[in-house]
Short mmCIF file of the C-alpha atoms (twelve columns), coordinates in Angstrom:
data_MODEL
# 
_entry.id   MODEL 
# 
loop_
_atom_site.group_PDB 
_atom_site.id 
_atom_site.type_symbol 
_atom_site.label_atom_id 
_atom_site.label_alt_id 
_atom_site.label_comp_id 
_atom_site.label_asym_id 
_atom_site.label_seq_id 
_atom_site.Cartn_x 
_atom_site.Cartn_y 
_atom_site.Cartn_z 
_atom_site.pdbx_PDB_model_num 
ATOM 1   C CA . MET A 1   4.601   -4.049  -38.398 1 
ATOM 2   C CA . ALA A 2   2.589   -1.292  -36.686 1 
ATOM 3   C CA . HIS A 3   4.915   1.408   -37.873 1 
ATOM 4   C CA . GLY A 4   3.739   1.421   -41.576 1 
ATOM 5   C CA . VAL A 5   0.913   0.221   -43.803 1 
ATOM 6   C CA . LEU A 6   1.136   -3.514  -44.437 1 
ATOM 7   C CA . SER A 7   1.661   -4.157  -48.165 1 
ATOM 8   C CA . PHE A 8   -0.150  -7.067  -49.989 1 
ATOM 9   C CA . PRO A 9   1.417   -6.950  -53.420 1 
ATOM 10  C CA . LEU A 10  -0.460  -8.112  -56.501 1 
ATOM 11  C CA . THR A 11  0.874   -11.103 -58.356 1 
ATOM 12  C CA . SER A 12  1.836   -10.146 -61.956 1 
ATOM 13  C CA . PHE A 13  0.499   -12.216 -64.818 1 
ATOM 14  C CA . ARG A 14  1.058   -11.831 -68.547 1 
ATOM 15  C CA . ASP A 15  -1.895  -11.505 -70.953 1 
ATOM 16  C CA . ASP A 16  -1.805  -15.263 -71.613 1 
ATOM 17  C CA . GLY A 17  -2.212  -15.923 -67.904 1 
ATOM 18  C CA . SER A 18  1.309   -17.073 -67.196 1 
ATOM 19  C CA . LEU A 19  3.299   -15.717 -64.302 1 
ATOM 20  C CA . ASP A 20  5.301   -12.583 -64.970 1 
ATOM 21  C CA . PRO A 21  8.307   -12.748 -62.547 1 
ATOM 22  C CA . ASP A 22  9.915   -9.588  -63.843 1 
ATOM 23  C CA . GLY A 23  6.681   -7.563  -63.543 1 
ATOM 24  C CA . PHE A 24  6.218   -8.883  -60.044 1 
ATOM 25  C CA . ARG A 25  9.720   -7.999  -59.042 1 
ATOM 26  C CA . ALA A 26  9.253   -4.451  -60.357 1 
ATOM 27  C CA . HIS A 27  5.909   -4.163  -58.497 1 
ATOM 28  C CA . VAL A 28  7.350   -5.382  -55.128 1 
ATOM 29  C CA . ALA A 29  10.315  -3.009  -55.547 1 
ATOM 30  C CA . GLY A 30  7.917   -0.170  -56.028 1 
ATOM 31  C CA . GLN A 31  5.991   -1.169  -52.981 1 
ATOM 32  C CA . LEU A 32  9.153   -1.195  -50.878 1 
ATOM 33  C CA . THR A 33  10.037  2.350   -51.875 1 
ATOM 34  C CA . ALA A 34  6.867   3.434   -50.072 1 
ATOM 35  C CA . ALA A 35  8.146   2.055   -46.805 1 
ATOM 36  C CA . PRO A 36  5.481   -0.508  -45.748 1 
ATOM 37  C CA . GLY A 37  5.616   -2.130  -42.319 1 
ATOM 38  C CA . ALA A 38  5.750   -5.600  -43.916 1 
ATOM 39  C CA . VAL A 39  5.180   -7.354  -47.278 1 
ATOM 40  C CA . PHE A 40  2.608   -10.087 -47.552 1 
ATOM 41  C CA . PRO A 41  3.119   -11.911 -50.961 1 
ATOM 42  C CA . ALA A 42  0.806   -14.607 -52.262 1 
ATOM 43  C CA . CYS A 43  -2.058  -13.740 -50.072 1 
ATOM 44  C CA . GLY A 44  -5.692  -12.903 -51.056 1 
ATOM 45  C CA . THR A 45  -4.861  -9.782  -52.917 1 
ATOM 46  C CA . GLY A 46  -1.938  -11.747 -54.531 1 
ATOM 47  C CA . GLU A 47  -4.283  -14.417 -55.808 1 
ATOM 48  C CA . PHE A 48  -2.762  -17.178 -53.744 1 
ATOM 49  C CA . PHE A 49  -5.786  -19.383 -54.742 1 
ATOM 50  C CA . SER A 50  -4.591  -19.240 -58.426 1 
ATOM 51  C CA . LEU A 51  -0.960  -20.094 -57.930 1 
ATOM 52  C CA . ASP A 52  0.551   -23.504 -58.361 1 
ATOM 53  C CA . GLU A 53  3.436   -24.557 -56.039 1 
ATOM 54  C CA . ASP A 54  6.231   -23.555 -58.589 1 
ATOM 55  C CA . GLU A 55  4.642   -20.133 -59.067 1 
ATOM 56  C CA . TYR A 56  4.221   -19.765 -55.379 1 
ATOM 57  C CA . ARG A 57  7.868   -20.496 -54.796 1 
ATOM 58  C CA . ARG A 58  9.045   -17.819 -57.278 1 
ATOM 59  C CA . VAL A 59  6.632   -15.196 -55.965 1 
ATOM 60  C CA . VAL A 60  7.805   -15.688 -52.325 1 
ATOM 61  C CA . ALA A 61  11.497  -15.917 -53.387 1 
ATOM 62  C CA . ILE A 62  11.237  -12.665 -55.315 1 
ATOM 63  C CA . ALA A 63  9.606   -10.790 -52.422 1 
ATOM 64  C CA . VAL A 64  12.335  -12.059 -50.065 1 
ATOM 65  C CA . GLU A 65  15.050  -10.963 -52.456 1 
ATOM 66  C CA . GLU A 66  13.576  -7.459  -52.913 1 
ATOM 67  C CA . ALA A 67  12.913  -6.984  -49.242 1 
ATOM 68  C CA . ALA A 68  16.481  -8.006  -48.417 1 
ATOM 69  C CA . GLY A 69  15.807  -8.006  -44.767 1 
ATOM 70  C CA . ARG A 70  14.472  -4.413  -44.585 1 
ATOM 71  C CA . VAL A 71  10.887  -5.419  -43.644 1 
ATOM 72  C CA . PRO A 72  9.406   -8.827  -42.714 1 
ATOM 73  C CA . VAL A 73  8.014   -11.007 -45.574 1 
ATOM 74  C CA . VAL A 74  4.885   -12.875 -44.521 1 
ATOM 75  C CA . ALA A 75  3.768   -15.415 -47.090 1 
ATOM 76  C CA . GLY A 76  0.219   -16.753 -47.444 1 
ATOM 77  C CA . VAL A 77  -0.607  -20.483 -46.983 1 
ATOM 78  C CA . GLY A 78  -3.991  -22.134 -47.024 1 
ATOM 79  C CA . TYR A 79  -6.448  -24.873 -47.970 1 
ATOM 80  C CA . GLY A 80  -6.471  -27.902 -45.582 1 
ATOM 81  C CA . TRP A 81  -3.616  -28.200 -43.246 1 
ATOM 82  C CA . ALA A 82  -1.770  -30.888 -45.287 1 
ATOM 83  C CA . GLN A 83  -1.650  -28.625 -48.328 1 
ATOM 84  C CA . ALA A 84  -0.954  -25.555 -46.167 1 
ATOM 85  C CA . VAL A 85  2.072   -27.356 -44.880 1 
ATOM 86  C CA . ARG A 86  3.385   -27.951 -48.428 1 
ATOM 87  C CA . PHE A 87  3.186   -24.210 -49.076 1 
ATOM 88  C CA . ALA A 88  4.726   -23.487 -45.681 1 
ATOM 89  C CA . ARG A 89  7.725   -25.597 -46.490 1 
ATOM 90  C CA . ILE A 90  8.202   -23.816 -49.802 1 
ATOM 91  C CA . ALA A 91  8.000   -20.440 -48.108 1 
ATOM 92  C CA . GLU A 92  10.462  -21.525 -45.449 1 
ATOM 93  C CA . GLU A 93  12.870  -22.625 -48.220 1 
ATOM 94  C CA . ALA A 94  12.398  -19.318 -50.032 1 
ATOM 95  C CA . GLY A 95  13.366  -17.333 -46.888 1 
ATOM 96  C CA . ALA A 96  10.023  -16.031 -45.701 1 
ATOM 97  C CA . ASP A 97  9.930   -14.577 -42.158 1 
ATOM 98  C CA . ALA A 98  6.433   -15.767 -41.280 1 
ATOM 99  C CA . LEU A 99  3.228   -17.170 -42.588 1 
ATOM 100 C CA . LEU A 100 -0.339  -15.854 -42.793 1 
ATOM 101 C CA . VAL A 101 -2.757  -18.841 -42.501 1 
ATOM 102 C CA . LEU A 102 -5.608  -18.047 -44.855 1 
ATOM 103 C CA . PRO A 103 -9.091  -19.455 -44.121 1 
ATOM 104 C CA . HIS A 104 -9.320  -23.178 -45.040 1 
ATOM 105 C CA . TYR A 105 -11.189 -24.302 -48.058 1 
ATOM 106 C CA . LEU A 106 -15.017 -24.788 -48.359 1 
ATOM 107 C CA . VAL A 107 -16.261 -26.358 -45.107 1 
ATOM 108 C CA . THR A 108 -17.336 -24.814 -41.872 1 
ATOM 109 C CA . ALA A 109 -15.722 -26.337 -38.844 1 
ATOM 110 C CA . PRO A 110 -16.156 -26.423 -35.006 1 
ATOM 111 C CA . GLN A 111 -13.674 -24.447 -32.747 1 
ATOM 112 C CA . ASP A 112 -11.716 -27.655 -31.977 1 
ATOM 113 C CA . GLY A 113 -11.095 -28.110 -35.719 1 
ATOM 114 C CA . LEU A 114 -9.962  -24.476 -36.144 1 
ATOM 115 C CA . VAL A 115 -7.480  -24.930 -33.375 1 
ATOM 116 C CA . ALA A 116 -6.311  -28.295 -34.602 1 
ATOM 117 C CA . GLN A 117 -5.699  -26.772 -38.122 1 
ATOM 118 C CA . LEU A 118 -3.163  -24.354 -36.642 1 
ATOM 119 C CA . GLU A 119 -1.667  -27.038 -34.380 1 
ATOM 120 C CA . HIS A 120 -0.971  -29.285 -37.395 1 
ATOM 121 C CA . ILE A 121 0.660   -26.474 -39.417 1 
ATOM 122 C CA . ALA A 122 2.664   -25.252 -36.476 1 
ATOM 123 C CA . ALA A 123 4.018   -28.747 -35.754 1 
ATOM 124 C CA . ARG A 124 5.452   -28.875 -39.289 1 
ATOM 125 C CA . THR A 125 7.164   -25.530 -39.829 1 
ATOM 126 C CA . ARG A 126 9.457   -23.453 -37.797 1 
ATOM 127 C CA . LEU A 127 8.064   -20.216 -39.143 1 
ATOM 128 C CA . PRO A 128 5.811   -18.002 -37.000 1 
ATOM 129 C CA . LEU A 129 2.100   -18.096 -37.872 1 
ATOM 130 C CA . ILE A 130 -0.536  -15.419 -38.106 1 
ATOM 131 C CA . ALA A 131 -4.027  -16.865 -38.194 1 
ATOM 132 C CA . TYR A 132 -6.594  -15.112 -40.539 1 
ATOM 133 C CA . GLN A 133 -10.192 -15.145 -39.344 1 
ATOM 134 C CA . ARG A 134 -12.604 -14.407 -42.156 1 
ATOM 135 C CA . GLY A 135 -15.459 -16.209 -43.835 1 
ATOM 136 C CA . GLN A 136 -15.969 -19.527 -42.242 1 
ATOM 137 C CA . VAL A 137 -13.160 -19.023 -39.650 1 
ATOM 138 C CA . ALA A 138 -14.116 -17.077 -36.468 1 
ATOM 139 C CA . PHE A 139 -12.339 -17.862 -33.144 1 
ATOM 140 C CA . THR A 140 -14.028 -17.597 -29.820 1 
ATOM 141 C CA . ALA A 141 -12.046 -16.070 -26.824 1 
ATOM 142 C CA . ALA A 142 -11.497 -19.647 -25.448 1 
ATOM 143 C CA . SER A 143 -10.091 -20.756 -28.789 1 
ATOM 144 C CA . LEU A 144 -7.906  -17.650 -28.949 1 
ATOM 145 C CA . ARG A 145 -6.339  -18.597 -25.645 1 
ATOM 146 C CA . ARG A 146 -5.629  -22.050 -27.034 1 
ATOM 147 C CA . ILE A 147 -4.010  -20.874 -30.193 1 
ATOM 148 C CA . ALA A 148 -2.016  -18.259 -28.355 1 
ATOM 149 C CA . ARG A 149 -0.450  -21.128 -26.332 1 
ATOM 150 C CA . ILE A 150 0.981   -22.645 -29.511 1 
ATOM 151 C CA . PRO A 151 4.554   -21.358 -29.362 1 
ATOM 152 C CA . THR A 152 4.838   -20.223 -33.005 1 
ATOM 153 C CA . VAL A 153 1.329   -18.677 -33.374 1 
ATOM 154 C CA . ILE A 154 2.092   -14.986 -32.937 1 
ATOM 155 C CA . GLY A 155 -0.955  -13.107 -34.052 1 
ATOM 156 C CA . LEU A 156 -4.425  -12.922 -35.578 1 
ATOM 157 C CA . LYS A 157 -5.610  -10.937 -38.556 1 
ATOM 158 C CA . ASP A 158 -9.315  -10.128 -38.427 1 
ATOM 159 C CA . GLY A 159 -11.606 -9.788  -41.426 1 
ATOM 160 C CA . HIS A 160 -15.019 -9.977  -39.688 1 
ATOM 161 C CA . SER A 161 -15.151 -6.339  -38.343 1 
ATOM 162 C CA . ASP A 162 -17.231 -7.634  -35.358 1 
ATOM 163 C CA . LEU A 163 -15.681 -5.237  -32.799 1 
ATOM 164 C CA . ASP A 164 -17.550 -6.776  -29.816 1 
ATOM 165 C CA . ARG A 165 -15.953 -10.178 -30.669 1 
ATOM 166 C CA . LEU A 166 -12.636 -8.656  -31.486 1 
ATOM 167 C CA . GLN A 167 -12.480 -6.790  -28.162 1 
ATOM 168 C CA . ARG A 168 -13.142 -10.015 -26.360 1 
ATOM 169 C CA . LEU A 169 -10.312 -11.634 -28.302 1 
ATOM 170 C CA . THR A 170 -7.844  -8.808  -27.547 1 
ATOM 171 C CA . LEU A 171 -8.658  -9.022  -23.836 1 
ATOM 172 C CA . ALA A 172 -8.160  -12.852 -23.922 1 
ATOM 173 C CA . ALA A 173 -4.753  -12.648 -25.584 1 
ATOM 174 C CA . PRO A 174 -1.299  -12.355 -24.011 1 
ATOM 175 C CA . ASP A 175 0.212   -8.907  -24.100 1 
ATOM 176 C CA . ASP A 176 2.686   -9.809  -26.870 1 
ATOM 177 C CA . PHE A 177 0.059   -11.332 -29.203 1 
ATOM 178 C CA . LEU A 178 -0.259  -9.357  -32.474 1 
ATOM 179 C CA . PHE A 179 -3.611  -8.203  -33.915 1 
ATOM 180 C CA . PHE A 180 -4.178  -6.834  -37.425 1 
ATOM 181 C CA . ASN A 181 -7.172  -5.177  -39.069 1 
ATOM 182 C CA . GLY A 182 -7.780  -7.221  -42.196 1 
ATOM 183 C CA . ALA A 183 -11.206 -5.757  -43.165 1 
ATOM 184 C CA . ALA A 184 -11.793 -5.154  -46.838 1 
ATOM 185 C CA . THR A 185 -10.563 -1.583  -47.499 1 
ATOM 186 C CA . ALA A 186 -9.354  -1.551  -43.895 1 
ATOM 187 C CA . GLU A 187 -8.986  2.269   -43.806 1 
ATOM 188 C CA . ILE A 188 -12.753 2.640   -43.551 1 
ATOM 189 C CA . GLN A 189 -12.723 1.014   -40.131 1 
ATOM 190 C CA . ALA A 190 -9.111  1.809   -38.957 1 
ATOM 191 C CA . ARG A 191 -10.247 4.242   -36.295 1 
ATOM 192 C CA . ALA A 192 -12.794 1.860   -34.895 1 
ATOM 193 C CA . TYR A 193 -10.275 -0.979  -34.852 1 
ATOM 194 C CA . ALA A 194 -7.741  1.176   -33.060 1 
ATOM 195 C CA . THR A 195 -10.273 1.834   -30.232 1 
ATOM 196 C CA . VAL A 196 -10.183 -1.915  -29.337 1 
ATOM 197 C CA . GLY A 197 -6.414  -2.032  -29.416 1 
ATOM 198 C CA . VAL A 198 -5.837  -2.995  -33.097 1 
ATOM 199 C CA . PRO A 199 -3.942  -0.113  -34.789 1 
ATOM 200 C CA . ALA A 200 -2.089  -2.213  -37.526 1 
ATOM 201 C CA . TYR A 201 -3.866  -2.812  -40.793 1 
ATOM 202 C CA . SER A 202 -3.492  -4.066  -44.345 1 
ATOM 203 C CA . SER A 203 -4.099  -1.708  -47.267 1 
ATOM 204 C CA . ALA A 204 -5.090  -2.761  -50.769 1 
ATOM 205 C CA . VAL A 205 -4.799  0.969   -51.703 1 
ATOM 206 C CA . HIS A 206 -1.101  0.706   -50.983 1 
ATOM 207 C CA . ALA A 207 -0.767  -1.760  -53.934 1 
ATOM 208 C CA . PHE A 208 -1.740  1.034   -56.431 1 
ATOM 209 C CA . ALA A 209 -1.637  4.340   -54.664 1 
ATOM 210 C CA . PRO A 210 0.830   4.232   -51.727 1 
ATOM 211 C CA . GLU A 211 0.813   7.986   -51.653 1 
ATOM 212 C CA . ILE A 212 -2.799  7.865   -50.610 1 
ATOM 213 C CA . ALA A 213 -2.325  4.989   -48.213 1 
ATOM 214 C CA . ASN A 214 0.674   6.608   -46.522 1 
ATOM 215 C CA . ALA A 215 -1.121  9.898   -46.226 1 
ATOM 216 C CA . PHE A 216 -4.116  8.356   -44.506 1 
ATOM 217 C CA . PHE A 217 -1.827  6.332   -42.178 1 
ATOM 218 C CA . ALA A 218 0.176   9.438   -41.194 1 
ATOM 219 C CA . ALA A 219 -3.047  11.431  -40.532 1 
ATOM 220 C CA . LEU A 220 -4.532  8.615   -38.443 1 
ATOM 221 C CA . ARG A 221 -1.319  8.230   -36.400 1 
ATOM 222 C CA . GLU A 222 -1.079  12.032  -35.811 1 
ATOM 223 C CA . GLY A 223 -4.759  12.411  -34.921 1 
ATOM 224 C CA . ASP A 224 -5.485  14.611  -37.918 1 
ATOM 225 C CA . ASP A 225 -9.237  13.837  -38.048 1 
ATOM 226 C CA . LYS A 226 -9.842  16.497  -40.681 1 
ATOM 227 C CA . THR A 227 -7.543  14.798  -43.244 1 
ATOM 228 C CA . VAL A 228 -8.695  11.298  -42.258 1 
ATOM 229 C CA . GLU A 229 -12.299 12.272  -42.795 1 
ATOM 230 C CA . LYS A 230 -11.629 14.090  -46.111 1 
ATOM 231 C CA . LEU A 231 -9.803  11.057  -47.506 1 
ATOM 232 C CA . LEU A 232 -12.517 8.766   -46.210 1 
ATOM 233 C CA . ARG A 233 -15.347 10.911  -47.601 1 
ATOM 234 C CA . ASP A 234 -13.821 11.791  -51.015 1 
ATOM 235 C CA . PHE A 235 -11.790 8.658   -51.777 1 
ATOM 236 C CA . TYR A 236 -12.188 5.590   -49.597 1 
ATOM 237 C CA . VAL A 237 -15.965 5.453   -49.301 1 
ATOM 238 C CA . PRO A 238 -16.500 6.015   -53.043 1 
ATOM 239 C CA . LEU A 239 -13.811 3.261   -53.674 1 
ATOM 240 C CA . VAL A 240 -15.757 0.904   -51.479 1 
ATOM 241 C CA . GLU A 241 -18.997 1.669   -53.322 1 
ATOM 242 C CA . LEU A 242 -17.243 0.991   -56.645 1 
ATOM 243 C CA . ARG A 243 -15.650 -2.180  -55.252 1 
ATOM 244 C CA . ASP A 244 -19.063 -3.511  -54.188 1 
ATOM 245 C CA . ARG A 245 -20.502 -3.302  -57.702 1 
ATOM 246 C CA . ALA A 246 -19.287 -6.810  -58.685 1 
ATOM 247 C CA . PRO A 247 -17.849 -9.915  -56.995 1 
ATOM 248 C CA . GLY A 248 -14.114 -10.069 -57.078 1 
ATOM 249 C CA . TYR A 249 -13.525 -6.389  -57.464 1 
ATOM 250 C CA . ALA A 250 -11.616 -6.442  -54.151 1 
ATOM 251 C CA . VAL A 251 -8.788  -7.861  -56.323 1 
ATOM 252 C CA . SER A 252 -9.566  -7.106  -59.994 1 
ATOM 253 C CA . LEU A 253 -10.344 -3.418  -59.326 1 
ATOM 254 C CA . VAL A 254 -7.059  -3.092  -57.400 1 
ATOM 255 C CA . LYS A 255 -5.182  -4.606  -60.313 1 
ATOM 256 C CA . ALA A 256 -6.932  -2.294  -62.747 1 
ATOM 257 C CA . ALA A 257 -6.008  0.724   -60.658 1 
ATOM 258 C CA . ALA A 258 -2.405  -0.440  -60.576 1 
ATOM 259 C CA . ARG A 259 -2.357  -0.814  -64.349 1 
ATOM 260 C CA . LEU A 260 -3.792  2.726   -64.686 1 
ATOM 261 C CA . ARG A 261 -0.662  3.905   -62.912 1 
ATOM 262 C CA . GLY A 262 1.683   1.851   -65.256 1 
ATOM 263 C CA . ARG A 263 2.379   -0.921  -62.770 1 
ATOM 264 C CA . PRO A 264 3.304   -4.175  -64.495 1 
ATOM 265 C CA . VAL A 265 0.760   -6.419  -62.719 1 
ATOM 266 C CA . GLY A 266 -1.243  -7.637  -65.734 1 
ATOM 267 C CA . PRO A 267 -4.703  -9.147  -65.570 1 
ATOM 268 C CA . VAL A 268 -6.446  -11.296 -62.936 1 
ATOM 269 C CA . ARG A 269 -6.761  -15.041 -63.420 1 
ATOM 270 C CA . ALA A 270 -10.103 -16.840 -63.669 1 
ATOM 271 C CA . PRO A 271 -12.476 -17.211 -61.856 1 
ATOM 272 C CA . LEU A 272 -11.905 -13.418 -61.349 1 
ATOM 273 C CA . THR A 273 -12.822 -11.093 -64.270 1 
ATOM 274 C CA . GLU A 274 -11.845 -7.667  -65.353 1 
ATOM 275 C CA . PRO A 275 -13.941 -4.553  -64.444 1 
ATOM 276 C CA . SER A 276 -16.385 -3.260  -67.011 1 
ATOM 277 C CA . ALA A 277 -15.487 -0.279  -69.189 1 
ATOM 278 C CA . ALA A 278 -17.899 1.899   -67.265 1 
ATOM 279 C CA . ASP A 279 -16.396 0.909   -63.932 1 
ATOM 280 C CA . LEU A 280 -12.791 1.454   -65.256 1 
ATOM 281 C CA . ALA A 281 -13.790 4.964   -66.298 1 
ATOM 282 C CA . ASP A 282 -15.227 5.660   -62.806 1 
ATOM 283 C CA . LEU A 283 -12.076 4.166   -61.275 1 
ATOM 284 C CA . ARG A 284 -9.844  6.474   -63.287 1 
ATOM 285 C CA . THR A 285 -11.827 9.544   -62.121 1 
ATOM 286 C CA . LEU A 286 -11.762 8.445   -58.514 1 
ATOM 287 C CA . LEU A 287 -8.047  7.568   -58.582 1 
ATOM 288 C CA . THR A 288 -7.270  10.983  -60.086 1 
ATOM 289 C CA . THR A 289 -9.308  12.597  -57.299 1 
ATOM 290 C CA . GLY A 290 -7.667  10.616  -54.621 1 
ATOM 291 C CA . LEU A 291 -4.137  11.434  -55.879 1 
ATOM 292 C CA . ASP A 292 -4.937  15.078  -56.155 1 
ATOM 293 C CA . LEU A 293 -6.009  15.046  -52.488 1 
ATOM 294 C CA . VAL A 294 -2.520  14.089  -51.420 1 
ATOM 295 C CA . GLY A 295 -0.670  16.185  -54.052 1 
ATOM 296 C CA . ALA A 296 0.175   13.341  -56.419 1 
ATOM 297 C CA . THR A 297 -0.742  12.637  -59.979 1 
ATOM 298 C CA . LEU A 298 -1.956  9.637   -62.067 1 
# 
């Protein structure tokens, strides 16, 4: 999974809010043509929190069918461990290769509880688990050692961007334990994460402009700092500034950008809302600029 950008596809909905399986299939197929390192359906960018169990089953099954064994399919699961296990069983039946355990719902918890959450899920599914620390979930080095001893817990995705803490975690982990940069707009901090031993990252940009995402990934891998910094300065930093204008834009702005490129992803579901007309106009301008930087067009 370190050999390509990690794809987190958007879940397609129709204008009436219902699931659009055909649109999602087309979107995933398009993502796969851009050679991601793995596909993560029904995670945060895929609005896992808005899917019922039947919709979740269809989304994961479609991703598995389209991937056809070419890349790993890692499905999101979450809420409390009992509900996470229900989704885990569905994902297992649908053919997923592994699970991303999203932060649990609402409450903060002590370290013993964070470890127990993973222990309960691991005991009830054969699939490998990747823990996701973000929001109210943050593991200490001691807890990382404990979860790494759970046979099916294979990695950690980090969304805190606390490099001091992350370095302590990487040093505490076994050599074969996987780490992923899961920061919002991960490219902004990709170089910093790589310095503490975490080169793999997820990319929301890949969901609407894989040409940009792959150009950045290639430049980073090749040590082409000039290209990396130009893409950061002229595209990624302005994108973050646009994303930060309103809550929920980490998903709704990405969906809007995909629609600007003709991708059949549809609208977001409540409680998310669509970007304003002014922000959409700025997004179109920025997307055109970013694509032009890599020799692509809207």
